[in-house]
Coordinates of C-alpha atoms in Angstrom, one line a residue:
Chain A
M1106 CA 91.8 103.7 122.0
T1107 CA 90.2 103.5 125.4
I1108 CA 90.7 105.2 128.7
S1109 CA 90.9 102.2 131.0
T1110 CA 94.4 101.5 132.3
A1111 CA 93.5 98.0 133.5
P1112 CA 96.2 95.6 132.6
V1113 CA 95.6 93.7 129.4
S1114 CA 95.0 90.2 130.7
D1115 CA 92.8 87.3 130.1
P1116 CA 90.9 89.1 127.2
V1117 CA 89.5 86.0 125.6
A1118 CA 87.7 84.7 128.6
T1119 CA 85.8 87.9 129.2
D1120 CA 84.8 87.7 125.6
A1121 CA 82.4 84.9 126.1
P1122 CA 78.9 86.2 126.3
P1123 CA 77.0 85.6 129.5
A1124 CA 74.9 82.4 129.3
P1125 CA 72.7 83.0 126.3
T1126 CA 69.1 83.6 127.1
R1127 CA 67.1 81.4 124.8
R1128 CA 63.8 83.2 125.3
R1129 CA 63.8 86.2 123.0
R1130 CA 62.5 89.3 124.4
P1131 CA 60.4 91.4 122.0
G1132 CA 62.5 94.1 120.4
H1133 CA 65.5 91.8 119.9
A1134 CA 64.6 91.2 116.2
R1135 CA 64.1 94.9 115.7
E1136 CA 67.5 95.7 117.3
W1137 CA 69.1 93.2 115.0
W1138 CA 67.6 94.9 112.0
L1139 CA 68.7 98.2 113.3
G1140 CA 72.2 96.9 113.9
A1141 CA 72.3 95.5 110.4
V1142 CA 71.3 98.8 108.9
L1143 CA 73.9 100.7 111.0
V1144 CA 76.8 98.5 110.0
L1145 CA 75.7 98.5 106.3
P1146 CA 77.7 101.5 105.1
A1147 CA 80.9 100.4 106.7
V1148 CA 80.5 96.8 105.5
V1149 CA 79.8 98.1 101.9
L1150 CA 82.9 100.3 102.0
A1151 CA 85.1 97.6 103.4
V1152 CA 83.9 95.0 101.0
L1153 CA 83.8 97.2 97.9
F1154 CA 87.2 98.9 98.3
K1155 CA 89.2 96.4 100.2
L1156 CA 87.9 92.8 100.0
V1157 CA 86.7 92.8 96.4
P1158 CA 90.0 94.3 95.2
L1159 CA 91.9 91.8 97.3
V1160 CA 90.0 88.9 95.8
R1161 CA 90.4 90.3 92.3
G1162 CA 94.1 90.7 93.0
V1163 CA 94.3 87.1 93.9
V1164 CA 92.5 86.1 90.7
T1165 CA 94.7 88.4 88.5
S1166 CA 97.8 87.0 90.1
F1167 CA 97.0 83.7 88.5
E1168 CA 96.7 85.2 85.1
S1169 CA 99.3 86.3 82.6
S1170 CA 98.1 89.7 81.3
S1171 CA 100.8 92.0 80.0
G1172 CA 100.5 95.1 78.0
F1173 CA 97.1 96.1 76.6
G1174 CA 96.1 92.5 75.5
G1175 CA 93.7 90.2 77.2
S1176 CA 94.5 87.9 80.0
E1177 CA 94.6 84.1 80.3
F1178 CA 95.0 81.7 83.1
A1179 CA 98.6 81.0 83.9
G1180 CA 98.4 78.9 87.0
A1181 CA 101.1 79.7 89.6
D1182 CA 103.5 80.9 87.0
N1183 CA 103.6 84.4 88.4
Y1184 CA 104.5 83.1 91.8
T1185 CA 107.2 80.7 90.7
R1186 CA 108.6 83.5 88.6
M1187 CA 109.0 85.7 91.7
F1188 CA 111.4 83.3 93.3
D1189 CA 113.7 83.5 90.3
D1190 CA 113.5 87.3 90.0
P1191 CA 116.4 89.0 91.8
M1192 CA 114.5 92.3 91.8
V1193 CA 111.6 90.7 93.8
L1194 CA 114.0 88.9 96.2
T1195 CA 116.0 92.1 96.8
S1196 CA 112.8 94.1 97.4
F1197 CA 111.7 91.8 100.1
R1198 CA 115.2 91.6 101.6
N1199 CA 115.2 95.4 101.7
A1200 CA 111.8 95.2 103.4
L1201 CA 113.2 93.0 106.0
L1202 CA 116.0 95.4 106.6
V1203 CA 113.5 98.2 107.0
V1204 CA 111.5 96.1 109.5
A1205 CA 114.7 95.5 111.4
T1206 CA 114.7 99.2 112.3
L1207 CA 111.3 98.9 114.1
P1208 CA 112.8 99.0 117.6
V1209 CA 114.2 102.4 116.8
W1210 CA 110.7 103.5 115.7
I1211 CA 109.3 102.3 118.9
V1212 CA 111.9 103.4 121.4
L1213 CA 113.0 106.8 120.1
P1214 CA 109.6 108.5 120.4
L1215 CA 109.2 106.9 123.8
I1216 CA 112.4 108.5 125.1
L1217 CA 111.4 111.9 123.7
A1218 CA 108.0 111.6 125.2
L1219 CA 109.5 110.7 128.6
L1220 CA 111.8 113.7 128.3
I1221 CA 108.9 116.1 127.5
H1222 CA 106.9 114.5 130.2
Q1223 CA 109.4 115.8 132.7
R1224 CA 107.7 119.1 132.2
S1225 CA 110.9 121.1 132.0
P1226 CA 110.5 124.7 130.8
G1227 CA 109.0 125.0 127.3
W1228 CA 107.7 121.4 127.1
K1229 CA 104.5 122.5 125.4
F1230 CA 106.6 124.2 122.8
F1231 CA 108.6 121.1 122.1
R1232 CA 105.5 119.0 122.0
A1233 CA 104.0 121.3 119.4
V1234 CA 107.2 121.4 117.3
Y1235 CA 107.8 117.7 117.3
F1236 CA 104.4 117.1 115.6
V1237 CA 105.1 119.5 112.8
P1238 CA 107.0 117.1 110.5
Y1239 CA 104.1 114.6 110.7
T1240 CA 101.7 117.2 109.3
I1241 CA 103.8 117.6 106.1
A1242 CA 102.8 115.3 103.3
P1243 CA 105.3 112.5 102.7
I1244 CA 105.6 113.4 99.0
V1245 CA 106.5 117.0 100.1
V1246 CA 108.9 115.6 102.7
G1247 CA 110.6 113.6 100.0
I1248 CA 111.0 116.5 97.6
M1249 CA 112.2 118.7 100.5
F1250 CA 114.9 116.2 101.5
R1251 CA 116.2 116.0 98.0
Q1252 CA 117.8 119.4 98.8
I1253 CA 118.7 118.6 102.4
L1254 CA 120.5 115.4 101.5
A1255 CA 122.1 116.7 98.3
P1256 CA 125.9 116.3 98.1
D1257 CA 126.3 120.0 98.7
G1258 CA 123.2 120.4 100.8
P1259 CA 122.8 121.7 104.3
L1260 CA 123.4 118.3 106.0
N1261 CA 126.8 117.8 104.5
A1262 CA 127.7 121.4 105.1
L1263 CA 126.9 120.8 108.8
L1264 CA 129.0 117.6 108.9
R1265 CA 131.9 119.3 107.3
F1266 CA 131.5 122.3 109.6
V1267 CA 131.8 120.1 112.7
G1268 CA 134.7 118.2 111.3
L1269 CA 133.0 115.0 110.3
Q1270 CA 134.2 115.4 106.7
P1271 CA 134.2 111.6 106.0
L1272 CA 130.5 111.4 106.8
A1273 CA 129.6 114.0 104.2
I1274 CA 128.8 111.4 101.5
E1275 CA 126.3 111.2 98.7
W1276 CA 123.5 110.0 100.9
L1277 CA 121.1 108.9 98.2
N1278 CA 123.7 107.2 96.0
G1279 CA 125.1 104.4 98.1
R1280 CA 124.1 100.8 98.4
Y1281 CA 123.1 101.0 102.0
S1282 CA 123.2 104.8 102.7
A1283 CA 120.3 105.3 100.3
L1284 CA 118.1 102.8 102.2
F1285 CA 119.3 104.2 105.5
S1286 CA 118.5 107.8 104.4
L1287 CA 115.0 106.7 103.3
V1288 CA 114.3 105.2 106.6
A1289 CA 115.8 108.1 108.5
V1290 CA 113.6 110.6 106.5
A1291 CA 110.5 108.4 107.2
L1292 CA 111.4 108.4 110.9
W1293 CA 111.8 112.2 110.8
S1294 CA 108.4 112.4 109.3
F1295 CA 106.6 110.1 111.7
F1296 CA 108.3 110.3 115.1
G1297 CA 106.0 113.2 116.1
L1298 CA 102.9 111.0 115.9
G1299 CA 104.7 108.5 118.2
V1300 CA 105.6 111.2 120.7
M1301 CA 102.0 112.4 120.8
T1302 CA 100.7 108.8 121.2
Y1303 CA 103.1 108.1 124.1
L1304 CA 102.4 111.4 125.8
A1305 CA 98.7 110.5 125.7
G1306 CA 99.5 107.2 127.4
L1307 CA 101.8 108.8 130.0
A1308 CA 99.0 111.2 130.9
T1309 CA 96.9 108.3 132.1
I1310 CA 99.4 107.3 134.7
P1311 CA 98.1 108.9 137.9
E1312 CA 100.4 111.2 139.7
E1313 CA 99.6 109.4 143.0
T1314 CA 101.1 106.2 141.7
L1315 CA 104.4 107.9 140.9
E1316 CA 104.2 109.8 144.2
A1317 CA 103.8 106.6 146.2
A1318 CA 106.7 105.0 144.4
Y1319 CA 108.8 108.1 145.1
L1320 CA 107.9 108.0 148.8
D1321 CA 108.8 104.3 148.9
G1322 CA 112.3 105.5 147.9
A1323 CA 112.3 104.5 144.3
G1324 CA 114.8 106.6 142.2
F1325 CA 114.1 108.1 138.8
F1326 CA 115.1 105.0 136.7
R1327 CA 113.5 102.6 139.1
R1328 CA 110.2 104.5 138.8
L1329 CA 110.6 104.6 135.1
W1330 CA 111.3 100.9 134.8
S1331 CA 109.0 99.5 137.4
V1332 CA 106.0 101.9 137.2
V1333 CA 105.9 103.9 134.0
V1334 CA 106.9 101.3 131.5
P1335 CA 104.6 98.5 132.7
M1336 CA 101.6 101.0 132.8
L1337 CA 102.5 102.2 129.4
R1338 CA 102.4 98.7 127.8
P1339 CA 99.1 99.2 126.1
T1340 CA 100.3 102.4 124.4
V1341 CA 103.6 100.8 123.4
A1342 CA 101.6 97.9 121.9
Y1343 CA 99.3 100.3 120.0
W1344 CA 102.2 102.3 118.6
S1345 CA 104.1 99.1 117.6
V1346 CA 101.0 97.9 115.8
L1347 CA 100.8 101.2 113.8
C1348 CA 104.5 101.1 113.0
A1349 CA 104.6 97.4 112.0
S1350 CA 101.6 97.7 109.7
G1351 CA 102.6 101.1 108.4
V1352 CA 106.4 101.4 108.0
L1353 CA 106.5 99.8 104.6
I1354 CA 103.5 101.8 103.4
W1355 CA 104.9 105.1 104.6
L1356 CA 108.0 104.7 102.5
F1357 CA 106.2 104.7 99.1
P1358 CA 105.9 108.4 98.5
L1359 CA 109.5 108.9 99.8
I1360 CA 110.8 106.3 97.3
Y1361 CA 108.7 108.0 94.6
A1362 CA 110.2 111.4 95.3
L1363 CA 113.7 110.5 96.5
T1364 CA 115.2 107.5 94.9
Q1365 CA 112.8 105.8 92.5
G1366 CA 114.1 102.5 93.9
G1367 CA 117.7 103.3 93.0
P1368 CA 120.6 103.4 92.9
G1369 CA 120.3 100.1 91.1
D1370 CA 117.8 98.2 93.3
A1371 CA 119.2 99.5 96.6
T1372 CA 115.9 101.1 97.7
M1373 CA 113.5 98.9 95.8
L1374 CA 110.7 97.9 98.1
P1375 CA 107.8 95.6 97.3
E1376 CA 105.2 98.4 97.4
Y1377 CA 107.2 100.4 94.8
L1378 CA 107.8 97.3 92.7
V1379 CA 104.1 96.6 92.6
F1380 CA 103.5 100.1 91.3
L1381 CA 106.3 99.9 88.7
T1382 CA 105.4 96.4 87.5
T1383 CA 101.7 97.3 87.1
F1384 CA 101.7 100.8 85.8
Q1385 CA 105.1 101.2 84.1
F1386 CA 105.7 97.7 82.8
L1387 CA 102.0 97.0 82.4
D1388 CA 102.5 93.5 83.7
R1389 CA 99.3 93.3 85.7
G1390 CA 99.3 89.6 86.6
Y1391 CA 102.8 89.7 87.9
G1392 CA 102.2 93.0 89.7
S1393 CA 99.2 91.5 91.4
A1394 CA 101.2 88.5 92.5
I1395 CA 103.9 90.7 94.1
G1396 CA 101.0 92.7 95.6
I1397 CA 99.6 89.5 97.2
A1398 CA 103.0 88.6 98.5
L1399 CA 103.3 92.1 100.0
F1400 CA 99.8 91.7 101.6
V1401 CA 100.9 88.4 103.2
F1402 CA 104.1 90.0 104.4
V1403 CA 102.2 92.9 106.1
A1404 CA 99.4 90.6 107.4
V1405 CA 102.0 88.4 109.1
L1406 CA 103.5 91.5 110.7
S1407 CA 100.3 92.9 111.9
I1408 CA 98.2 89.8 112.7
F1409 CA 99.0 90.2 116.4
S1410 CA 98.0 93.8 116.4
V1411 CA 94.6 92.9 114.9
R1412 CA 94.1 90.3 117.5
H1413 CA 94.9 92.8 120.1
M1414 CA 92.6 95.4 118.7
F1415 CA 89.8 92.9 118.4
T1416 CA 90.0 91.8 122.1
E1417 CA 90.3 95.4 123.2
G1418 CA 87.3 96.5 121.2
T1419 CA 85.0 93.8 122.3
R1420 CA 86.1 93.5 125.9
K1421 CA 83.6 94.7 128.5
P1422 CA 85.1 97.3 130.9
R1423 CA 85.4 96.1 134.4
Chain X
M1409 CA 129.1 117.2 143.8
N1410 CA 125.8 117.0 145.7
P1411 CA 122.6 115.6 144.3
R1412 CA 121.2 119.0 143.7
H1413 CA 124.0 119.9 141.3
F1414 CA 123.5 116.6 139.7
A1415 CA 119.8 117.2 139.1
R1416 CA 120.5 120.6 137.7
I1417 CA 123.0 119.3 135.2
G1418 CA 120.4 116.6 134.3
R1419 CA 117.9 119.4 133.6
Y1420 CA 120.4 121.2 131.3
L1421 CA 121.2 118.0 129.4
L1422 CA 117.5 117.3 129.0
T1423 CA 116.7 120.7 127.6
F1424 CA 119.7 120.5 125.3
A1425 CA 118.5 117.2 123.9
L1426 CA 115.0 118.6 123.4
V1427 CA 116.4 121.6 121.6
V1428 CA 118.6 119.5 119.3
V1429 CA 115.6 117.4 118.2
A1430 CA 113.4 120.5 117.8
V1431 CA 116.0 122.1 115.5
A1432 CA 116.2 118.8 113.5
A1433 CA 112.4 118.7 113.3
I1434 CA 111.9 122.3 112.1
Y1435 CA 115.1 123.0 110.0
P1436 CA 114.0 121.3 106.7
L1437 CA 110.9 123.4 106.8
L1438 CA 112.8 126.6 107.4
F1439 CA 115.3 125.7 104.7
T1440 CA 112.4 125.2 102.2
V1441 CA 110.8 128.5 103.2
V1442 CA 114.1 130.4 102.7
S1443 CA 114.7 128.7 99.4
S1444 CA 111.3 129.6 98.2
V1445 CA 111.9 133.4 98.5
K1446 CA 115.2 133.3 96.7
T1447 CA 115.6 134.1 93.0
Q1448 CA 116.9 131.3 90.8
S1449 CA 120.4 132.9 90.5
G1450 CA 120.3 133.8 94.2
F1451 CA 119.9 130.1 95.0
A1452 CA 122.6 129.1 92.6
D1453 CA 125.1 131.5 94.2
D1454 CA 124.4 130.6 97.8
P1455 CA 122.1 127.7 98.3
L1456 CA 122.5 127.5 102.1
G1457 CA 122.6 131.1 103.3
L1458 CA 120.0 133.6 103.9
P1459 CA 118.6 135.3 100.7
A1460 CA 120.0 138.7 99.7
G1461 CA 116.5 139.9 98.9
I1462 CA 113.0 138.4 99.2
T1463 CA 111.0 137.6 96.1
F1464 CA 107.5 136.2 95.8
E1465 CA 107.9 135.5 92.1
N1466 CA 108.2 131.8 92.7
Y1467 CA 104.8 131.6 94.4
L1468 CA 103.2 133.4 91.5
E1469 CA 104.9 131.1 89.0
A1470 CA 103.8 128.0 91.1
F1471 CA 100.2 129.3 91.0
R1472 CA 100.5 129.8 87.2
R1473 CA 101.8 126.4 86.5
M1474 CA 99.7 124.3 88.8
D1475 CA 96.1 125.7 88.5
M1476 CA 96.3 126.1 92.3
P1477 CA 92.7 127.1 93.1
R1478 CA 91.4 124.0 91.3
L1479 CA 93.9 121.7 93.0
L1480 CA 93.1 123.2 96.4
L1481 CA 89.4 122.7 95.7
N1482 CA 89.9 119.1 94.7
S1483 CA 91.9 118.3 97.8
L1484 CA 89.4 120.0 100.0
V1485 CA 86.4 118.3 98.6
T1486 CA 87.9 114.8 98.6
T1487 CA 89.5 115.2 102.0
L1488 CA 86.4 116.5 103.8
G1489 CA 84.1 114.0 102.0
G1490 CA 86.4 111.1 102.9
L1491 CA 86.8 112.2 106.5
V1492 CA 83.1 112.9 107.2
L1493 CA 82.0 109.6 105.6
S1494 CA 84.7 107.6 107.3
V1495 CA 83.9 109.0 110.8
L1496 CA 80.2 108.7 110.3
A1497 CA 80.4 105.1 109.1
A1498 CA 82.7 104.3 112.0
L1499 CA 80.3 105.9 114.5
L1500 CA 77.4 103.8 113.3
V1501 CA 79.4 100.5 113.4
A1502 CA 80.9 101.3 116.8
Y1503 CA 77.4 101.9 118.2
A1504 CA 75.9 98.8 116.7
V1505 CA 78.8 96.6 117.9
T1506 CA 79.1 97.9 121.4
K1507 CA 75.7 99.1 122.4
L1508 CA 73.1 97.0 120.6
R1509 CA 72.1 93.4 121.2
F1510 CA 73.3 92.6 117.7
R1511 CA 74.3 89.1 116.8
G1512 CA 77.1 89.0 114.4
G1513 CA 78.4 92.3 115.6
K1514 CA 81.7 90.8 116.6
V1515 CA 82.1 89.3 113.1
V1516 CA 81.4 92.7 111.5
F1517 CA 83.9 94.4 113.9
L1518 CA 86.6 91.8 113.1
L1519 CA 85.8 92.1 109.3
I1520 CA 86.4 95.8 109.4
I1521 CA 89.5 96.0 111.5
V1522 CA 91.1 93.1 109.6
T1523 CA 91.1 95.3 106.5
L1524 CA 93.8 97.3 108.2
T1525 CA 96.2 94.6 107.1
I1526 CA 95.4 95.3 103.4
P1527 CA 97.7 98.1 102.3
S1528 CA 96.7 100.2 99.4
Q1529 CA 99.9 99.4 97.6
A1530 CA 99.2 95.7 97.6
I1531 CA 95.8 96.0 95.9
I1532 CA 96.3 99.2 94.0
Y1533 CA 95.6 97.8 90.5
P1534 CA 92.4 95.7 91.4
L1535 CA 91.3 98.7 93.4
Y1536 CA 91.7 100.9 90.3
Q1537 CA 89.8 98.3 88.3
T1538 CA 87.0 98.3 90.8
V1539 CA 86.7 102.1 90.8
L1540 CA 86.8 102.0 87.0
D1541 CA 84.0 99.4 86.9
L1542 CA 81.9 101.6 89.3
G1543 CA 82.4 104.4 86.7
M1544 CA 84.1 106.6 89.4
S1545 CA 87.6 106.9 88.0
G1546 CA 88.5 110.6 87.8
Q1547 CA 85.5 111.4 89.9
Y1548 CA 85.3 112.9 93.4
Q1549 CA 83.1 110.2 94.7
G1550 CA 85.6 107.5 93.7
L1551 CA 88.4 109.0 95.8
I1552 CA 86.0 110.0 98.6
L1553 CA 84.7 106.4 99.0
A1554 CA 88.2 104.9 98.8
Y1555 CA 89.5 107.4 101.5
A1556 CA 86.5 106.5 103.7
A1557 CA 87.2 102.8 103.3
F1558 CA 90.9 103.2 104.2
G1559 CA 90.1 105.4 107.2
L1560 CA 87.5 103.0 108.5
P1561 CA 89.5 100.3 110.5
L1562 CA 91.3 102.7 112.9
G1563 CA 88.3 104.9 113.3
T1564 CA 86.0 102.0 114.1
Y1565 CA 88.5 100.6 116.6
Q1566 CA 89.0 103.9 118.4
L1567 CA 85.3 104.8 118.6
A1568 CA 84.4 101.3 119.7
G1569 CA 87.0 101.4 122.4
Y1570 CA 85.6 104.8 123.5
F1571 CA 81.9 103.7 123.5
Q1572 CA 82.9 100.6 125.4
Q1573 CA 83.8 102.8 128.4
V1574 CA 80.3 104.4 128.5
P1575 CA 78.3 102.4 131.1
D1576 CA 75.3 100.6 129.6
E1577 CA 73.2 102.0 132.5
L1578 CA 73.4 105.4 130.9
I1579 CA 72.0 104.1 127.7
E1580 CA 69.3 102.2 129.5
A1581 CA 68.3 105.4 131.4
A1582 CA 68.1 107.3 128.2
R1583 CA 65.9 104.6 126.7
V1584 CA 63.6 104.6 129.6
D1585 CA 63.3 108.3 129.0
G1586 CA 62.1 107.5 125.6
A1587 CA 65.1 108.3 123.5
G1588 CA 65.5 106.4 120.2
H1589 CA 68.7 104.8 119.1
L1590 CA 69.8 107.7 116.8
T1591 CA 69.1 110.2 119.6
I1592 CA 71.2 108.2 121.9
L1593 CA 74.0 107.9 119.4
F1594 CA 74.1 111.5 118.2
R1595 CA 72.8 113.4 121.3
L1596 CA 74.4 111.3 124.1
L1597 CA 77.3 109.2 122.9
A1598 CA 78.8 111.5 120.2
P1599 CA 79.1 114.4 122.5
I1600 CA 80.8 112.2 125.1
A1601 CA 83.2 111.0 122.5
T1602 CA 83.8 114.5 121.0
P1603 CA 87.6 114.4 121.9
A1604 CA 88.0 111.1 120.2
I1605 CA 86.0 112.2 117.2
A1606 CA 88.0 115.4 117.0
A1607 CA 91.3 113.6 117.2
L1608 CA 90.1 111.1 114.6
A1609 CA 88.9 113.9 112.3
I1610 CA 92.3 115.7 112.4
F1611 CA 94.2 112.4 111.9
N1612 CA 92.1 111.6 108.9
F1613 CA 92.4 115.1 107.5
V1614 CA 96.2 114.9 107.7
W1615 CA 96.6 111.6 105.9
M1616 CA 93.8 112.1 103.4
W1617 CA 95.1 115.5 102.4
N1618 CA 98.7 114.2 102.2
D1619 CA 98.0 110.9 100.5
L1620 CA 99.6 110.4 97.1
L1621 CA 99.0 106.8 95.8
L1622 CA 95.2 106.7 95.9
P1623 CA 94.6 110.1 94.2
L1624 CA 97.5 109.3 91.8
V1625 CA 95.8 106.1 90.6
I1626 CA 92.1 107.1 91.0
M1627 CA 92.3 110.6 89.7
G1628 CA 95.2 110.1 87.3
G1629 CA 95.9 113.2 85.2
S1630 CA 92.3 114.3 85.3
D1631 CA 91.2 117.8 86.2
S1632 CA 90.1 116.4 89.6
K1633 CA 93.6 115.5 90.7
T1634 CA 94.6 116.6 94.2
L1635 CA 97.2 119.0 95.3
M1636 CA 99.7 116.3 96.1
V1637 CA 99.5 114.8 92.7
G1638 CA 100.0 118.3 91.3
V1639 CA 103.0 118.9 93.4
S1640 CA 104.6 115.6 92.4
L1641 CA 104.0 116.4 88.8
L1642 CA 105.5 119.9 89.2
S1643 CA 108.7 118.5 90.8
G1644 CA 109.0 116.1 87.8
Q1645 CA 109.1 118.9 85.2
Y1646 CA 112.6 119.3 83.8
D1647 CA 112.8 123.1 83.8
V1648 CA 111.8 123.6 87.4
S1649 CA 114.2 125.4 89.7
V1650 CA 114.6 124.6 93.4
P1651 CA 113.1 127.9 94.6
L1652 CA 110.0 127.3 92.4
V1653 CA 109.5 123.7 93.7
S1654 CA 110.0 125.0 97.2
A1655 CA 107.3 127.6 96.8
G1656 CA 105.0 124.8 95.5
L1657 CA 105.8 122.7 98.5
I1658 CA 105.1 125.5 101.0
V1659 CA 101.7 126.1 99.3
A1660 CA 101.0 122.3 99.5
L1661 CA 101.9 121.9 103.2
L1662 CA 100.4 125.2 104.5
P1663 CA 96.7 124.1 104.8
V1664 CA 97.5 121.1 107.0
L1665 CA 100.0 123.1 109.1
I1666 CA 97.3 125.7 109.7
V1667 CA 94.7 123.1 110.6
Y1668 CA 97.2 121.6 113.0
L1669 CA 98.1 124.9 114.6
V1670 CA 94.4 126.0 115.0
F1671 CA 93.2 122.6 116.3
Q1672 CA 96.4 121.7 118.3
R1673 CA 94.5 121.8 121.6
Q1674 CA 91.8 119.5 120.4
L1675 CA 94.3 117.1 118.9
V1676 CA 96.2 116.9 122.2
S1677 CA 93.2 116.6 124.4
G1678 CA 91.6 114.1 122.0
A1679 CA 94.8 112.0 122.0
L1680 CA 94.8 112.3 125.8
A1681 CA 91.2 111.3 126.1
G1682 CA 91.5 108.3 123.9
S1683 CA 95.0 107.6 125.1
G1684 CA 96.4 104.8 123.2
K1685 CA 95.6 101.3 123.9

């Protein structure tokens, strides 16, 4: 995250190094060695705990290795099997349904941040309170919400109290209400981080800019739409990145605590299926294949974000 | 109705909306606190209301069942180790990539942030295998290194972005004054980037302390398992009452809540200073 509020434009062109100087000045080689030493720990970490497992996962995904026995090469069997496996297909369909809620994840915290940014009385209090759910571990959140969402729990008591009797359902026991509840609980747990991120972005918009727009006769919504939103674009992009690459991952502990994938396969998501297949059914080859499919799914979702981060991180400030 | 009335009604609506969200944000926590001080029969009689009397028996029982001191120690060691290592490695990379004439720096930078797209769930078994091969399964260092690796991409990205803003002239001036690279990094750049480092440290603390999958798989049922693994095991026991689980939950979430409340200012200013890009 950087401070500059310069619009994100033309990032690739500025990337190109200034005409390379062929003549090496003394000290260059030493700086290279120093650089290599400095990046070593990070590279070792990234290779050892991310890339090596990824490659091993790819290798394992082409093997059939169930139970405690050895493993043998199985070609693309695990992959073709996935396409005939209703559980896998459902899990990815559920994942798509979850991804479809991303706009809510992006817009809701933005609205709340804008409301807090109005600096009405007590805004600091609200800012502090909204972040509290994020500090609570997702597994703890999941176990907590078992009670909140219970058929006779406080949520349904409230709904009955305000006369919305028909809405007081068994939240975790319906085909769609279970998945909906999971996403809602995840949103409860993460929206505070979004609000904080947006508030940080809002703080970079100079008062004078808004003042000028105000003096030019722009109303509240006009200022919001024509000044605030465009200047906030980098923050929106950053938060979208985080949500897109994170939303599926964030659900794992909640599924673990709340639904275990059920009822039936209503809340089965790829990340939980990988866990089940590998550690409960001990089908490592198949589990790895589903894991690789999940990796591709997440990578496609977040490839734009990585590109954005790369150009941001290597761009020279103007 | 004149505009001033209109504005005032707007204010009321705005505050009302903020209050509703605040109640929704805090109520589940309050509910859990209240449940945790009820007796088992008290909860069965009236699960939603305020307790007739306050008991701390559930907390004592939770401590008895979970070997709480050991779990707290495990969580503390792995979280602090992971966050220090992760921030340190990110600092070094960010410096090398942004401030050194270091060919290949961009490739390294890309390599590290690309790993953001590899979720732990997708590679969990091969990761477990790798940790096992390194002889680190059930060991502090296994989880610490894994935490550090998973915290690396965002940390590197944030610090690189921050260093990018520091003018190269400043570095040049320090070099002319005879400062070495490590001096520049730790005495000049790190202090400038303190807000970003603080925010990053708090962010890492929260997710590492709260993570379930990595400790579940790397630590398993060993004595080195973290608090979150302990809590998930407790809630799975068949004879556990809601008040008892609630007490366990409160103990598990309290450390992070305290860290947050103590460092709230740093978190906000860090987030502000590094405002999202």
